[in-house]
Coordinates of N, CA and C in Angstrom, one line a residue:
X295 N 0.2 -26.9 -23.0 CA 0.0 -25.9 -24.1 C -0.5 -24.6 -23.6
X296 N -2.0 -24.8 -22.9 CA -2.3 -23.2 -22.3 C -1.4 -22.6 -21.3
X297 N -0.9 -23.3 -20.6 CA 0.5 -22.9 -19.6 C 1.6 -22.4 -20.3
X298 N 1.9 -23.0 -21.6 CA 2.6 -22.7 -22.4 C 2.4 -21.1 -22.7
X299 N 1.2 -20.6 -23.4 CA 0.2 -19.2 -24.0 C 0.5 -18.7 -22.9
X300 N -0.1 -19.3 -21.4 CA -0.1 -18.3 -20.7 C 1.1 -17.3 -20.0
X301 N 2.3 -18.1 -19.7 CA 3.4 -17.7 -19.5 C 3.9 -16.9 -20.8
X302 N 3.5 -16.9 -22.2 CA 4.3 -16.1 -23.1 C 3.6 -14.6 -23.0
X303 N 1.6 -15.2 -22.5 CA 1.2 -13.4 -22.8 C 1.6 -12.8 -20.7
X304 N 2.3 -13.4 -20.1 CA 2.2 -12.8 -18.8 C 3.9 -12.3 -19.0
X305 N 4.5 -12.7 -19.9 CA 6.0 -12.4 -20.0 C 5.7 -10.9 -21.4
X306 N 4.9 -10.9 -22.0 CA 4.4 -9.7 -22.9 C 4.0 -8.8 -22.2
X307 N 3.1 -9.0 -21.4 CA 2.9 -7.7 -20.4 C 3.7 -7.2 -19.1
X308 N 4.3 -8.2 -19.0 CA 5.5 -7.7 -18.2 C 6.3 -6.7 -19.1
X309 N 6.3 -7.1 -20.3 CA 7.9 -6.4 -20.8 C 7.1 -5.3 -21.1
X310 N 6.1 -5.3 -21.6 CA 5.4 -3.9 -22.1 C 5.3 -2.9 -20.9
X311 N 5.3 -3.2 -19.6 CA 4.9 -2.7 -18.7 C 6.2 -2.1 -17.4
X312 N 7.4 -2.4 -18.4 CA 8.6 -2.0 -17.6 C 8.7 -0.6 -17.8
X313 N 8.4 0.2 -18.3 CA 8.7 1.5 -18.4 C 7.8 2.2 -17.4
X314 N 6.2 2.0 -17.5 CA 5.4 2.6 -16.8 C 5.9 1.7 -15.3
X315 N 5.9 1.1 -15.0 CA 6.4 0.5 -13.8 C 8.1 1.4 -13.0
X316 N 8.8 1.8 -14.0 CA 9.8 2.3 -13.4 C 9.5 3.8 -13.4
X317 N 8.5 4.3 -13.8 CA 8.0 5.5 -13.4 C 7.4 5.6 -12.6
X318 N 6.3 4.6 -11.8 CA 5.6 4.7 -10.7 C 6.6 4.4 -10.0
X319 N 7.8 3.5 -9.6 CA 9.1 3.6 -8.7 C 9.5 5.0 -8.5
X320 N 9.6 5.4 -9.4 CA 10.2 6.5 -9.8 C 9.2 8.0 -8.9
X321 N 8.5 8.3 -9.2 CA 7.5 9.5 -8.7 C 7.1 9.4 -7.3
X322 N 6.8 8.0 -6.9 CA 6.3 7.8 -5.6 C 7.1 7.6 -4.3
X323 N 8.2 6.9 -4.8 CA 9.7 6.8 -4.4 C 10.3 8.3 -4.1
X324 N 10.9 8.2 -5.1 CA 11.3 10.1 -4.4 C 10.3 10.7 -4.1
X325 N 8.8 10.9 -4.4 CA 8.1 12.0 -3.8 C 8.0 11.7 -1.9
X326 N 8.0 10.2 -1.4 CA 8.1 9.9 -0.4 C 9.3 10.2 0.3
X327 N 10.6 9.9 -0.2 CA 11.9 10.4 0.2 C 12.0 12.0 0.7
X328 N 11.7 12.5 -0.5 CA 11.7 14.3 -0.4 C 10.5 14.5 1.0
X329 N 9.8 14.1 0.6 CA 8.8 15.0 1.4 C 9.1 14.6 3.1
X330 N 9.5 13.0 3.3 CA 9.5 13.3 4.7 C 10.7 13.7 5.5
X331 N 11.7 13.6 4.6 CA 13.5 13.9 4.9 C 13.0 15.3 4.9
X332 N 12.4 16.1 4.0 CA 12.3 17.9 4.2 C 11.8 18.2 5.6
X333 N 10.4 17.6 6.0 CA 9.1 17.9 7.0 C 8.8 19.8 6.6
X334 N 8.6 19.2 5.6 CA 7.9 20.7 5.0 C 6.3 20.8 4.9
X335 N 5.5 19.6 5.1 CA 4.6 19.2 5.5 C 4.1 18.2 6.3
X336 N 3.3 18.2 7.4 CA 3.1 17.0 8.3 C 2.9 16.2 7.6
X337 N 3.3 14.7 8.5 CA 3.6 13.4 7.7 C 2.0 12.8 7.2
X338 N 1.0 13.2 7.7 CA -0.1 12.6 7.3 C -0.5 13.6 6.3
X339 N -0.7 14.8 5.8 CA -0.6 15.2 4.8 C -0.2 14.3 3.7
X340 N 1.4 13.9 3.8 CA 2.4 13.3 2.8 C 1.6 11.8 2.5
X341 N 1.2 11.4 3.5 CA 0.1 10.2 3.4 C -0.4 10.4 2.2
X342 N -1.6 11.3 2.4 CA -2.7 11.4 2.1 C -2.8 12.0 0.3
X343 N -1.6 13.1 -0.2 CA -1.2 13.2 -1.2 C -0.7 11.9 -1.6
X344 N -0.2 11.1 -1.4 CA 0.9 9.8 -2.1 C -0.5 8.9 -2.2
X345 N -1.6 8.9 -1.5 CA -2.8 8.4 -1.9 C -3.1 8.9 -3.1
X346 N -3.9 10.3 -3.0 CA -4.3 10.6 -4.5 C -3.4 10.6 -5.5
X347 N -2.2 10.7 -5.4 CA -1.0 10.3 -7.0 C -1.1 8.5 -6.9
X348 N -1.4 7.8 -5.7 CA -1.4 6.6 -6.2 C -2.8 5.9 -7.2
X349 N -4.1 6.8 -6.9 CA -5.0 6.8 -7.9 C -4.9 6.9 -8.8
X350 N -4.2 8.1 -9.5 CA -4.1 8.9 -10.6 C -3.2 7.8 -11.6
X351 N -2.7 7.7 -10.7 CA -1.3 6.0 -11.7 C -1.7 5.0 -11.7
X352 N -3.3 4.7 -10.9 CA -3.9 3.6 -11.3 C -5.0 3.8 -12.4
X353 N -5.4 4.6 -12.2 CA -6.4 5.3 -13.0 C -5.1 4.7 -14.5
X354 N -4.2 5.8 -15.1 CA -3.5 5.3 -15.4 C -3.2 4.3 -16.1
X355 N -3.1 3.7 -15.4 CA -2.3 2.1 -15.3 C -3.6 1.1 -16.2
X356 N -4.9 1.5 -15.7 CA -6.0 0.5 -16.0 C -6.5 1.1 -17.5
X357 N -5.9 2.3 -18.0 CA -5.7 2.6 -19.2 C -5.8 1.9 -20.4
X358 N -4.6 1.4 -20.2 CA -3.6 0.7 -20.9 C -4.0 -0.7 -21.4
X359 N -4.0 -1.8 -20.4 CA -4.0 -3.1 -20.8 C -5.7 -3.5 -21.5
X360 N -6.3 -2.7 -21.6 CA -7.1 -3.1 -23.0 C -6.9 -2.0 -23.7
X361 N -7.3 -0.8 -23.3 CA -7.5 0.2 -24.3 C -6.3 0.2 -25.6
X362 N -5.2 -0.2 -24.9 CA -3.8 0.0 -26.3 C -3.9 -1.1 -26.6
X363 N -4.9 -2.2 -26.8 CA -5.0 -3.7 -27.8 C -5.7 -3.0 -28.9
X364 N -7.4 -2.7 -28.0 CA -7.8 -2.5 -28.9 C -7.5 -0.9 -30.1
X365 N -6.9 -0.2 -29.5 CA -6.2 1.1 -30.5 C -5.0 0.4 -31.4
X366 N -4.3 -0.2 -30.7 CA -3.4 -1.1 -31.8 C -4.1 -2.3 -32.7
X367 N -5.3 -2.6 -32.4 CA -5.6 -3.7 -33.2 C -5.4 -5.1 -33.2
X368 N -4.8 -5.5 -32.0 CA -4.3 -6.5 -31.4 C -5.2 -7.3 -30.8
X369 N -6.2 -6.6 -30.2 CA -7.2 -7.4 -29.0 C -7.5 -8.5 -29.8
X370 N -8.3 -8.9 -31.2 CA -8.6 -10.0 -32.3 C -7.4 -11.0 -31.8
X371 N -6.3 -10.9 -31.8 CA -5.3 -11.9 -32.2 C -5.2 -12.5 -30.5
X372 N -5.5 -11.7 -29.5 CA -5.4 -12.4 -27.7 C -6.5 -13.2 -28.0
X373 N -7.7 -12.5 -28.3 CA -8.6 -13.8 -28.6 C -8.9 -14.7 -28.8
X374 N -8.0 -14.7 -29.8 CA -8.1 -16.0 -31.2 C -7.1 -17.3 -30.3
X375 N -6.5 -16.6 -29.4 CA -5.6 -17.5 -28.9 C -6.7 -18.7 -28.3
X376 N -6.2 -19.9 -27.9 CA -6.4 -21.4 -27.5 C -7.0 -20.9 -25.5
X377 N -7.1 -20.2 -25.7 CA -7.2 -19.8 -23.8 C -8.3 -18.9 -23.8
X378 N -9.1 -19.0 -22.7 CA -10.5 -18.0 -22.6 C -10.2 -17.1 -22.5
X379 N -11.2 -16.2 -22.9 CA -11.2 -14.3 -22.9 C -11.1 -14.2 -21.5
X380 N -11.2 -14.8 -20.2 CA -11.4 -14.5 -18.9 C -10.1 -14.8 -18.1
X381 N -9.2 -15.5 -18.7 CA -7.3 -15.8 -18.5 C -7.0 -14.6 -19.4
X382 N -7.5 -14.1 -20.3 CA -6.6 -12.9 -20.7 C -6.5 -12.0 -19.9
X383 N -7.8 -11.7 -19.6 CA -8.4 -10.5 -18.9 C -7.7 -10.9 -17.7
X384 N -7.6 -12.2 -16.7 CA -7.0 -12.2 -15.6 C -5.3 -11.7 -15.4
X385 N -4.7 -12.3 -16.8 CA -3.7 -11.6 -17.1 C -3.1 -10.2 -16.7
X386 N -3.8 -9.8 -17.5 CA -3.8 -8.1 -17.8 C -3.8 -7.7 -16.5
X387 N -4.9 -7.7 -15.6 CA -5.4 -7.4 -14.7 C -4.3 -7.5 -13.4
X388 N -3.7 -8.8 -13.5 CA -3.0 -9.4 -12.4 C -1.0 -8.8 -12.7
X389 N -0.9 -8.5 -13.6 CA 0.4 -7.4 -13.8 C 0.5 -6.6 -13.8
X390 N -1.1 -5.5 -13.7 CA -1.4 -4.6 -13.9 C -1.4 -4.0 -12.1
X391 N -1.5 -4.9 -11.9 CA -2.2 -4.8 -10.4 C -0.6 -5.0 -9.6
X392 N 0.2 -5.8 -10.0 CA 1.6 -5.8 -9.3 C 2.9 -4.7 -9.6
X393 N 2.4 -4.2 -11.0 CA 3.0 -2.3 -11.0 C 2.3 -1.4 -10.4
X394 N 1.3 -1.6 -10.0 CA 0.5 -0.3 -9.4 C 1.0 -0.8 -8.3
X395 N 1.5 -1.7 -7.2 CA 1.2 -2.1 -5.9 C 2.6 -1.8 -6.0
X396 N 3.6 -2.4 -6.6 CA 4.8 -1.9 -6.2 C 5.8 -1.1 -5.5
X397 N 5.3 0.1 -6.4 CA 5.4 1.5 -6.2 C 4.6 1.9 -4.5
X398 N 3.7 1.2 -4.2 CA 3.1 1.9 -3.3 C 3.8 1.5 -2.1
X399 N 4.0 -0.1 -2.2 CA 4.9 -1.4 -1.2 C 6.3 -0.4 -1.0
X400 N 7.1 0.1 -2.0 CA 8.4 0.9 -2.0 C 8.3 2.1 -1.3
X401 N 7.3 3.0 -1.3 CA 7.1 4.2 -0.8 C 6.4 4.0 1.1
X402 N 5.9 2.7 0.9 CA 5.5 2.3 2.6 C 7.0 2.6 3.6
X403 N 7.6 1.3 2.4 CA 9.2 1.0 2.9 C 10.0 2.3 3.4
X404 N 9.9 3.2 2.2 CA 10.5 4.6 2.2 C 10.0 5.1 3.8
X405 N 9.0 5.1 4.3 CA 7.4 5.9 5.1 C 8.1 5.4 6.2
X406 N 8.0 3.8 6.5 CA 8.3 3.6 8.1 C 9.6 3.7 8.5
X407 N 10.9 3.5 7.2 CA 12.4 3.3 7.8 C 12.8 4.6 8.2
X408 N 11.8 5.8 7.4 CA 12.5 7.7 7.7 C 11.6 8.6 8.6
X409 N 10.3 7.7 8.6 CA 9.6 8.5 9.4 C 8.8 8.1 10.4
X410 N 8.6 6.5 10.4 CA 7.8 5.4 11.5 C 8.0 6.0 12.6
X411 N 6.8 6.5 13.5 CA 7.1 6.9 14.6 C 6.9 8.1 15.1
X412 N 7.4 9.0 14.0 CA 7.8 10.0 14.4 C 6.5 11.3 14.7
X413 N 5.8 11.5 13.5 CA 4.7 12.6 13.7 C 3.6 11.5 14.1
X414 N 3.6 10.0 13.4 CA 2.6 8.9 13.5 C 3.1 7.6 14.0
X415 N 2.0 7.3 14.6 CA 2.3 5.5 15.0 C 2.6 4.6 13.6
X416 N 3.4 3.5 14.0 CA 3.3 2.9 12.6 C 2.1 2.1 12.3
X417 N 1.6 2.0 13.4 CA 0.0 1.3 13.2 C -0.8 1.6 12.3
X418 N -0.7 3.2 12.8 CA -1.9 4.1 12.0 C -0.8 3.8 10.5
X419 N 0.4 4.5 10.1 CA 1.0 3.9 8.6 C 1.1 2.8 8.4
X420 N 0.7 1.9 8.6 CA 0.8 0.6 7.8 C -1.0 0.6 7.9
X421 N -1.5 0.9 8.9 CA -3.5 1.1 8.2 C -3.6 2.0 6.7
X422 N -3.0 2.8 6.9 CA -2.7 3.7 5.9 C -2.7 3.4 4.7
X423 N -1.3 2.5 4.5 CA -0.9 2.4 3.4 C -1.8 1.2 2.7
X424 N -1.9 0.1 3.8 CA -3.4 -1.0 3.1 C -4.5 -0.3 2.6
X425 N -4.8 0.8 3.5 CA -6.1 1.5 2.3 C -5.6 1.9 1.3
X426 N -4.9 2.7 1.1 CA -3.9 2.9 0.0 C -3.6 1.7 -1.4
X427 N -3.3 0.6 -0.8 CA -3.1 -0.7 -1.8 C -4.4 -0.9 -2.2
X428 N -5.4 -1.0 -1.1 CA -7.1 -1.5 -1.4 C -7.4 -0.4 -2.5
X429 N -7.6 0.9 -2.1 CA -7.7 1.5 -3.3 C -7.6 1.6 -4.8
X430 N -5.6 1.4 -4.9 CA -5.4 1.0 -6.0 C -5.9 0.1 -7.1
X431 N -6.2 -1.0 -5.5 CA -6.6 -2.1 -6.4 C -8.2 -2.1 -6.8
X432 N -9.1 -1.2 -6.4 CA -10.2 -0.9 -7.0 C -10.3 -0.3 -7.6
X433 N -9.5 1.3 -7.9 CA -9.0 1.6 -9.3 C -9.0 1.3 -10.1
X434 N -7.8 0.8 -10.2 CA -7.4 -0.1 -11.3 C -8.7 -1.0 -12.0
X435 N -8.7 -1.8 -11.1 CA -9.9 -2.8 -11.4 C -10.8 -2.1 -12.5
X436 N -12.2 -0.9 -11.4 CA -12.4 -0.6 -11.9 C -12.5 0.1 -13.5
X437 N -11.2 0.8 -13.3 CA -10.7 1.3 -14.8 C -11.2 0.6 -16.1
X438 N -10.2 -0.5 -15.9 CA -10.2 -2.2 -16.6 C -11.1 -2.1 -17.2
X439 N -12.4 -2.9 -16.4 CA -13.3 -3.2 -16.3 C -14.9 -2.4 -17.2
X440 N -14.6 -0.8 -16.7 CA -15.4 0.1 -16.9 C -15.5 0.5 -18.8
X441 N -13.5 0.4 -19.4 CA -13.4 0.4 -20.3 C -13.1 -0.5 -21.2
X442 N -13.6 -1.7 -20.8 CA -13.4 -3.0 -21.4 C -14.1 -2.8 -23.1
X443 N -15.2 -1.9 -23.3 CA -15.7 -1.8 -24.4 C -15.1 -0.9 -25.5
X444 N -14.1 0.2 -24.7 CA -13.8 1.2 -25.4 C -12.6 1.5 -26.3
X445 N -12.8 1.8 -27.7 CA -11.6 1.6 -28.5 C -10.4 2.4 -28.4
X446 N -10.0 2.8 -27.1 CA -8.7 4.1 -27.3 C -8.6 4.0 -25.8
X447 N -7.6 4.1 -24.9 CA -6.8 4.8 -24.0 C -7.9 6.3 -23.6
X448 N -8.0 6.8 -24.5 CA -8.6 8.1 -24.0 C -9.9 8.1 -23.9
X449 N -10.6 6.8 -24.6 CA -12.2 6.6 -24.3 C -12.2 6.2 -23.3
X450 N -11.2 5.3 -22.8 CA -11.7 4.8 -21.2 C -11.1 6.0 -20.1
X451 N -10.4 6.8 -20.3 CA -10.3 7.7 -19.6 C -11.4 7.9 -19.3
X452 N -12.3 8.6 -20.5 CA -13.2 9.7 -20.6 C -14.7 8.6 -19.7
X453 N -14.6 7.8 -19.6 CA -15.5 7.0 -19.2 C -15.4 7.0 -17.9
X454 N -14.1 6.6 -17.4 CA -13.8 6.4 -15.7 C -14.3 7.6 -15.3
X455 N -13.7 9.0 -15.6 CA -14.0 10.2 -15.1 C -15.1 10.5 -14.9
X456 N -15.4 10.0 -15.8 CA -17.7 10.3 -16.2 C -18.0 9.6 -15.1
X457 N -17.4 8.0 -15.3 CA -18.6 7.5 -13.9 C -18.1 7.8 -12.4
X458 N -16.5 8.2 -12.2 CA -16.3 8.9 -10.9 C -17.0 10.0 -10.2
X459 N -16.1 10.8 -11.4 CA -16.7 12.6 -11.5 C -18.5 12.4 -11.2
X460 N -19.4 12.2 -12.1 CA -20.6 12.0 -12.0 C -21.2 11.0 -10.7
X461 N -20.5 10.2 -10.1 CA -21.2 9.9 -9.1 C -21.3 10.6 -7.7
X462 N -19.6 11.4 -7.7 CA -19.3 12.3 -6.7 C -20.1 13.6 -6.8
X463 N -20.6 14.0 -8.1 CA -21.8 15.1 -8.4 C -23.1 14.5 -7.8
X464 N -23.8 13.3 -7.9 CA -24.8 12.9 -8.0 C -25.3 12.8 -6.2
X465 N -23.6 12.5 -5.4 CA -24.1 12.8 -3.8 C -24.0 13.9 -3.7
X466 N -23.5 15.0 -3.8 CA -23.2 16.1 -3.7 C -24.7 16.5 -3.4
X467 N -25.1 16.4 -4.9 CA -26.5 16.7 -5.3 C -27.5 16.1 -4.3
X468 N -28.0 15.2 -3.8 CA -28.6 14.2 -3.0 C -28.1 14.9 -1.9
X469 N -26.9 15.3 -1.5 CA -26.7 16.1 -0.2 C -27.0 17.4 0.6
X470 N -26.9 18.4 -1.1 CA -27.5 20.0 -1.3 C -29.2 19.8 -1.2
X471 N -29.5 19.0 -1.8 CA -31.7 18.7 -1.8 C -31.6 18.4 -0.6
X472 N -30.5 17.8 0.3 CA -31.4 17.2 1.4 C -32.5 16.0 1.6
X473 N -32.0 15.3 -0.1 CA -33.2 14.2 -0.1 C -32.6 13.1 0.6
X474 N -31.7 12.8 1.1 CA -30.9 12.0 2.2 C -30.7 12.5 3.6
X475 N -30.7 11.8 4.9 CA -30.2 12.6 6.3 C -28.6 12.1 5.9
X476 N -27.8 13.0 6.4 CA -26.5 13.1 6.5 C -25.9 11.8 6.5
X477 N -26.1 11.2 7.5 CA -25.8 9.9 8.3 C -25.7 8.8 7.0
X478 N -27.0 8.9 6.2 CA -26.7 8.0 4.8 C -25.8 8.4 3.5
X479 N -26.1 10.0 3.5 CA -24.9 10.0 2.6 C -23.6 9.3 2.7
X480 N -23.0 9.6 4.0 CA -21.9 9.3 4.4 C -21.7 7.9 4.1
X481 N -22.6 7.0 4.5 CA -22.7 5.6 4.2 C -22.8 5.3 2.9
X482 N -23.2 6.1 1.7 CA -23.3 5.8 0.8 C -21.4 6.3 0.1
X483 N -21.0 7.5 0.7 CA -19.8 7.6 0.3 C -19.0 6.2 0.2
X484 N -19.1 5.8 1.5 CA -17.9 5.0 2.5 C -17.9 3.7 1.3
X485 N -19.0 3.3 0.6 CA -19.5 2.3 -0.2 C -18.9 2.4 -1.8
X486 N -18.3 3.5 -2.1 CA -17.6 4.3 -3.2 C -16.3 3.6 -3.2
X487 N -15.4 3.9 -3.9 CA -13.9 3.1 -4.2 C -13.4 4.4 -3.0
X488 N -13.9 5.9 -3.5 CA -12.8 6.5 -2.3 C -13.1 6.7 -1.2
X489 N -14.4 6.0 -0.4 CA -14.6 6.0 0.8 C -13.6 5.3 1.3
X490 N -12.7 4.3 0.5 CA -11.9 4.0 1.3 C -10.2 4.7 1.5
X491 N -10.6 6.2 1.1 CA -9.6 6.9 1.7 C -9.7 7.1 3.3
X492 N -10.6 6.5 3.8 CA -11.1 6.6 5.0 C -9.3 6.6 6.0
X493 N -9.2 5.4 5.3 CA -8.2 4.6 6.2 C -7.0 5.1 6.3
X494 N -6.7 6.6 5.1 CA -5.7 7.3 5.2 C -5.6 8.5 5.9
X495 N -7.2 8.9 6.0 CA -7.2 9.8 7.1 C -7.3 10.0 8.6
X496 N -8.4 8.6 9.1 CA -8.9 9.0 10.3 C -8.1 7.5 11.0
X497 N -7.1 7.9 11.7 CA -6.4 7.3 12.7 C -6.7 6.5 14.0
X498 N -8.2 7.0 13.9 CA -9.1 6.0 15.3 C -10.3 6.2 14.3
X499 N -11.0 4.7 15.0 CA -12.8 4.7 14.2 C -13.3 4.3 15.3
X500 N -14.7 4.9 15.5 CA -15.7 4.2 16.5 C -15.9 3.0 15.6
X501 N -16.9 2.6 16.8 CA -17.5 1.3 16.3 C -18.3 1.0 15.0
X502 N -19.3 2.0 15.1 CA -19.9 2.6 14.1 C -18.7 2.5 12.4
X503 N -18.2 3.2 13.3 CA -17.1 3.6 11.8 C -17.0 2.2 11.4
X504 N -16.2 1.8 12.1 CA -15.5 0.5 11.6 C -17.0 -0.1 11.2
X505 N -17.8 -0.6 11.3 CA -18.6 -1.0 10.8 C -18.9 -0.7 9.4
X506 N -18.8 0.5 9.3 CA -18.5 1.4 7.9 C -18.0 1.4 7.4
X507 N -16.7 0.8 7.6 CA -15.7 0.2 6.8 C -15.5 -0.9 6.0
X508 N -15.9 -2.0 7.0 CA -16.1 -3.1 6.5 C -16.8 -3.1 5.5
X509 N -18.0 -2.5 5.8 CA -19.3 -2.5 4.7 C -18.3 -1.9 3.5
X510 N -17.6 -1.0 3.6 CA -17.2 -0.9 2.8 C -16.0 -1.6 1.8
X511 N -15.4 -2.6 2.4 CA -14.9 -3.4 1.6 C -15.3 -4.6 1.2
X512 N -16.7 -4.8 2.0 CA -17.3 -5.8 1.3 C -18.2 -5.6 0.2
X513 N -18.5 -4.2 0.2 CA -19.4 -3.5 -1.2 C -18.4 -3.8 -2.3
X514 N -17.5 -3.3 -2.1 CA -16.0 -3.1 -3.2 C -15.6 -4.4 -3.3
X515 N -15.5 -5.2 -2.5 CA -14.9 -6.9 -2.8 C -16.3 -7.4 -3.9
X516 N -17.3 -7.1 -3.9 CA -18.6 -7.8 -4.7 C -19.1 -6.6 -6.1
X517 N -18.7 -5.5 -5.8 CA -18.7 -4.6 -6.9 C -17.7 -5.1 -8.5
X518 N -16.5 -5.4 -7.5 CA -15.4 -5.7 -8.8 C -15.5 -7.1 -9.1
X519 N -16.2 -8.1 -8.2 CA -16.3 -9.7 -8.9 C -17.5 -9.1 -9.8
X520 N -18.6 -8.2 -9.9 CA -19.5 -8.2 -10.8 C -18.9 -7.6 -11.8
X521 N -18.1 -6.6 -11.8 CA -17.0 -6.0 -13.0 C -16.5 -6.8 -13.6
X522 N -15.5 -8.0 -12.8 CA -14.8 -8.8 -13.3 C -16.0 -9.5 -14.8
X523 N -17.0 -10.1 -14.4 CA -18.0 -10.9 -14.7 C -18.2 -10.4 -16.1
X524 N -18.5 -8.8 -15.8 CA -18.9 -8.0 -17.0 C -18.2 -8.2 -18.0
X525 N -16.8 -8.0 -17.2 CA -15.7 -7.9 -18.8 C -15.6 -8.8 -19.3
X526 N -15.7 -9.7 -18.2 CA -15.2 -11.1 -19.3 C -16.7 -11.6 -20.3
X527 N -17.4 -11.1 -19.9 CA -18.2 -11.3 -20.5 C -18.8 -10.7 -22.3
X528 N -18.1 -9.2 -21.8 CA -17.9 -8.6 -22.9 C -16.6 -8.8 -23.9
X529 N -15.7 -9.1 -23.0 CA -14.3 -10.0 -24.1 C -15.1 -10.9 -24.4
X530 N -16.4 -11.5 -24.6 CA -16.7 -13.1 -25.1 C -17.8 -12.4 -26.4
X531 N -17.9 -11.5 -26.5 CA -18.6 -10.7 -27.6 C -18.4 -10.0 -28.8
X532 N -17.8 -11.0 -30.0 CA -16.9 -10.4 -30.8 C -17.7 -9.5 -31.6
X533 N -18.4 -8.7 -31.7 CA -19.3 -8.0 -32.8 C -19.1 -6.3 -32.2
X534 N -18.4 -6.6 -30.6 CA -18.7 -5.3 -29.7 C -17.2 -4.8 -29.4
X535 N -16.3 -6.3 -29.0 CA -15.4 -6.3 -28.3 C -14.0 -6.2 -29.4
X536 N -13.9 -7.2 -30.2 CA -12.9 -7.9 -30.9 C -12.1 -6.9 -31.7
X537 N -10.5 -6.7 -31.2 CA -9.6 -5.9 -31.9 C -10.2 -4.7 -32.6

């Protein structure tokens, strides 16, 4: 029976999600084609842009799968279903997460067969593009996660931005006082979802670095099981949560 639920709501978000899905094909795909068939810009440039458009469509992307239940009024009736608020939310999350990756897996493809090699090792592009996926997928996540309480698409916008935008203010700030040595800011960056643009920029790491890296996907791997935790927690709160 819940196998039953679950395959109908993972076949509902698929279908709802074919349109936005053939538009992330669609932008990242040719913008990858065009840009390295032209070389109107060096290829790691092209990287590093196809990163931040692959944010922006995660960003995007984590929009959607609560914010347009609860703007349609629908989130009540996923509830009400025979299956925990924490299989919904896995749902959501886990289709959400296979159209954001798509797009990025197609544009790799596009990356190594026109240009592997050429200005870059494919080493360094396929490092690349894993931070690139890792990203997304803390995006996204976070998105999700962040506006699990909010009744509209554009509340959780307005939320993501706040807690991005405002955290990226708050080192800045911590950086201009000087109430941190350099050395920690940076560590505190690397610990951020886009510290791990790291991986799209810098083509060799010290030791150091790498160390810094790690830390940073282990911050981000334990950041989003506490997200995860949150939401589901807040899908279990009908006074706050419910359609």
């Amino acid at each position: 029976m819940n196998r039953d639920i679950l395959r109908q709501l993972v076949v509902k978000e698929l279908r709802e999600s074919l349109s936005g899905l053939a538009l992330g094909l669609f932008l990242l795909g040719t913008f990858t084609a065009v840009a390295v068939q032209s070389r109107l810009i060096p290829d790691q440039i092209v990287i590093v842009i196809l990163a931040l458009m692959s944010i922006v469509l995660a960003i995007l992307w984590g929009m959607s799968p609560i914010g347009s239940e609860r703007q349609q009024g629908t989130m009540g009736m996923l509830l009400s279903l025979p299956i925990a608020a924490w299989q919904v939310l896995l749902v959501k999350i886990g289709v959400a997460l296979a159209c954001v990756l798509l797009p990025v897996f197609l544009s790799w493809c596009l990356f190594t067969s026109l240009a592997g090699g050429r200005e870059l090792e494919n080493a360094f592009i396929n490092q690349a593009y894993f931070g690139m996926g890792l990203l997304n997928v803390v995006c996204l996540i976070w998105t999700i996660c962040l506006g699990i309480r909010q009744p509209s698409e554009a509340r959780v916008l307005m939320v993501v931005l706040g807690v991005f935008f405002g955290g990226w203010a708050l080192l800045a700030l911590i950086s201009q006082l000087h109430l941190l040595p350099t050395s920690n800011i940076r560590h505190l960056f690397l610990l951020t979802p886009i510290g791990l643009l790291t991986f799209c920029i810098e083509d060799s790491f010290s030791a150091y670095e790498r160390n810094m890296v790690m830390q940073s996907m282990i911050a981000n791997a334990l950041v989003i099981i506490l997200l995860f935790v949150y939401a589901g927690y807040q899908l279990n709160r009908p006074n706050r949560t419910r359609g």
